[in-house]
Structures are given as C-alpha cells and as structure tokens.
Short mmCIF file of C-alpha atoms in Angstrom, two decimals:
data_model
loop_
_atom_site.label_atom_id
_atom_site.label_comp_id
_atom_site.label_asym_id
_atom_site.label_seq_id
_atom_site.Cartn_x
_atom_site.Cartn_y
_atom_site.Cartn_z
CA UNK A 15 34.34 133.98 -72.86
CA UNK A 16 30.98 135.62 -72.32
CA UNK A 17 28.88 132.43 -72.17
CA UNK A 18 31.15 130.98 -69.50
CA UNK A 19 30.86 134.20 -67.53
CA UNK A 20 27.06 134.01 -67.64
CA UNK A 21 27.13 130.36 -66.56
CA UNK A 22 29.39 131.23 -63.62
CA UNK A 23 27.10 134.10 -62.62
CA UNK A 24 24.00 131.87 -62.73
CA UNK A 25 25.75 129.18 -60.67
CA UNK A 26 26.82 131.76 -58.10
CA UNK A 27 23.40 133.40 -57.85
CA UNK A 28 21.46 130.12 -57.66
CA UNK A 29 23.66 127.57 -55.84
CA UNK A 30 20.57 125.66 -54.71
CA UNK A 31 19.74 124.85 -58.34
CA UNK A 32 22.32 122.29 -59.50
CA UNK A 33 21.62 122.69 -63.22
CA UNK A 34 23.44 126.05 -63.22
CA UNK A 35 26.52 124.71 -61.49
CA UNK A 36 26.49 121.66 -63.73
CA UNK A 37 26.24 123.77 -66.88
CA UNK A 38 29.14 125.95 -65.74
CA UNK A 39 31.25 122.87 -64.91
CA UNK A 40 30.31 121.20 -68.20
CA UNK A 41 31.59 124.16 -70.23
CA UNK A 42 34.72 124.43 -68.09
CA UNK A 43 35.44 120.76 -68.78
CA UNK A 44 34.75 121.15 -72.51
CA UNK A 45 37.16 124.07 -72.54
CA UNK A 46 39.85 121.86 -70.99
CA UNK A 47 39.57 123.27 -67.46
CA UNK A 48 38.57 120.08 -65.65
CA UNK A 49 40.50 121.21 -62.57
CA UNK A 50 38.18 124.22 -62.32
CA UNK A 51 35.10 122.09 -63.01
CA UNK A 52 35.80 119.64 -60.18
CA UNK A 53 35.12 122.01 -57.24
CA UNK A 54 31.89 123.19 -58.86
CA UNK A 55 30.70 119.60 -59.27
CA UNK A 56 31.95 118.64 -55.79
CA UNK A 57 29.74 121.40 -54.43
CA UNK A 58 26.70 119.73 -55.98
CA UNK A 59 27.69 116.17 -55.05
CA UNK A 60 28.82 117.01 -51.51
CA UNK A 61 25.43 118.60 -50.80
CA UNK A 62 23.77 115.41 -52.12
CA UNK A 63 21.66 117.37 -54.58
CA UNK A 64 19.69 114.95 -56.77
CA UNK A 65 21.14 115.94 -60.14
CA UNK A 66 22.53 112.81 -61.85
CA UNK A 67 24.39 114.64 -64.66
CA UNK A 68 26.64 116.28 -62.06
CA UNK A 69 27.60 112.92 -60.54
CA UNK A 70 28.17 111.44 -63.99
CA UNK A 71 30.37 114.31 -65.18
CA UNK A 72 32.43 114.38 -61.98
CA UNK A 73 32.94 110.61 -62.14
CA UNK A 74 33.93 110.82 -65.80
CA UNK A 75 36.44 113.60 -65.12
CA UNK A 76 37.99 111.55 -62.32
CA UNK A 77 38.17 108.50 -64.60
CA UNK A 78 39.89 110.53 -67.33
CA UNK A 79 42.39 111.73 -64.73
CA UNK A 80 43.11 108.14 -63.69
CA UNK A 81 41.43 108.62 -60.30
CA UNK A 82 39.32 105.49 -60.33
CA UNK A 83 38.84 105.39 -56.57
CA UNK A 84 37.44 108.92 -56.56
CA UNK A 85 35.17 108.13 -59.51
CA UNK A 86 33.87 105.01 -57.78
CA UNK A 87 33.09 107.04 -54.62
CA UNK A 88 31.09 109.54 -56.68
CA UNK A 89 29.14 106.76 -58.42
CA UNK A 90 28.43 105.07 -55.08
CA UNK A 91 27.25 108.34 -53.56
CA UNK A 92 24.83 108.75 -56.47
CA UNK A 93 23.63 105.15 -56.10
CA UNK A 94 22.96 105.78 -52.40
CA UNK A 95 21.08 109.06 -52.94
CA UNK A 96 17.41 108.18 -52.41
CA UNK A 97 16.34 111.39 -54.18
CA UNK A 98 17.77 110.17 -57.49
CA UNK A 99 15.31 108.02 -59.48
CA UNK A 100 15.82 104.27 -59.09
CA UNK A 101 16.78 103.53 -62.73
CA UNK A 102 19.58 106.10 -62.58
CA UNK A 103 20.70 104.90 -59.16
CA UNK A 104 20.93 101.38 -60.60
CA UNK A 105 23.12 102.64 -63.46
CA UNK A 106 25.45 104.36 -61.01
CA UNK A 107 25.58 101.20 -58.87
CA UNK A 108 26.48 99.11 -61.93
CA UNK A 109 29.13 101.64 -62.95
CA UNK A 110 30.72 101.57 -59.48
CA UNK A 111 30.63 97.75 -59.38
CA UNK A 112 32.15 97.47 -62.85
CA UNK A 113 35.14 99.45 -61.58
CA UNK A 114 35.95 96.85 -58.94
CA UNK A 115 36.30 97.12 -55.17
#
C-alpha cells in the first residue's frame, strides 16, 4: 500500500526523528503486521529516544502477544527515561507496577 511505503521511506530517511518510525510501526500494527512493527519500535526504544507513543505501542503489542515480561521492561525503560516528561513517566511506572514483578 502506498501510504505504508511512504511511511517506511520517511522512517528510513529520518531515523533520528522517532515520529516517522512510530507512524510506520503504527500502520504496520493496524494492518496486522505486529511482527514487522516490533523491530521498528525496538529501534526507537533501544536508542532511548523520548517518544512515549513508541514505548506505549511496543508495550501494548507485547501484551497482546502474551509477552508480559517484555511489555513490563519497555514500560520500565520509559519510566526511567529522564527525557520523557514526568507525568508520562509516572504513567509508565504505574503500568509496569500494575503488571507485577
């Protein structure tokens, strides 16, 4: 699909701007390709880019896949990222804590 192609191109050309990677991953997930969305989101999260929607989507995908431990790690990483605004960090911390361990 053409829109997905444009999203992929933008994400590839501007990897330092997480909104493009997030948008590409979002549409992959909506299309049912969560397995393709995960590496795109991991790229954002693993570089600790301060883009909360990417952490939230990756955590949600992991939860839907029954990978609670992975989701919790993503939420904790977001909660520990000092570049993310405090209110959002608090929400991620609460989410991780509500999942146990």
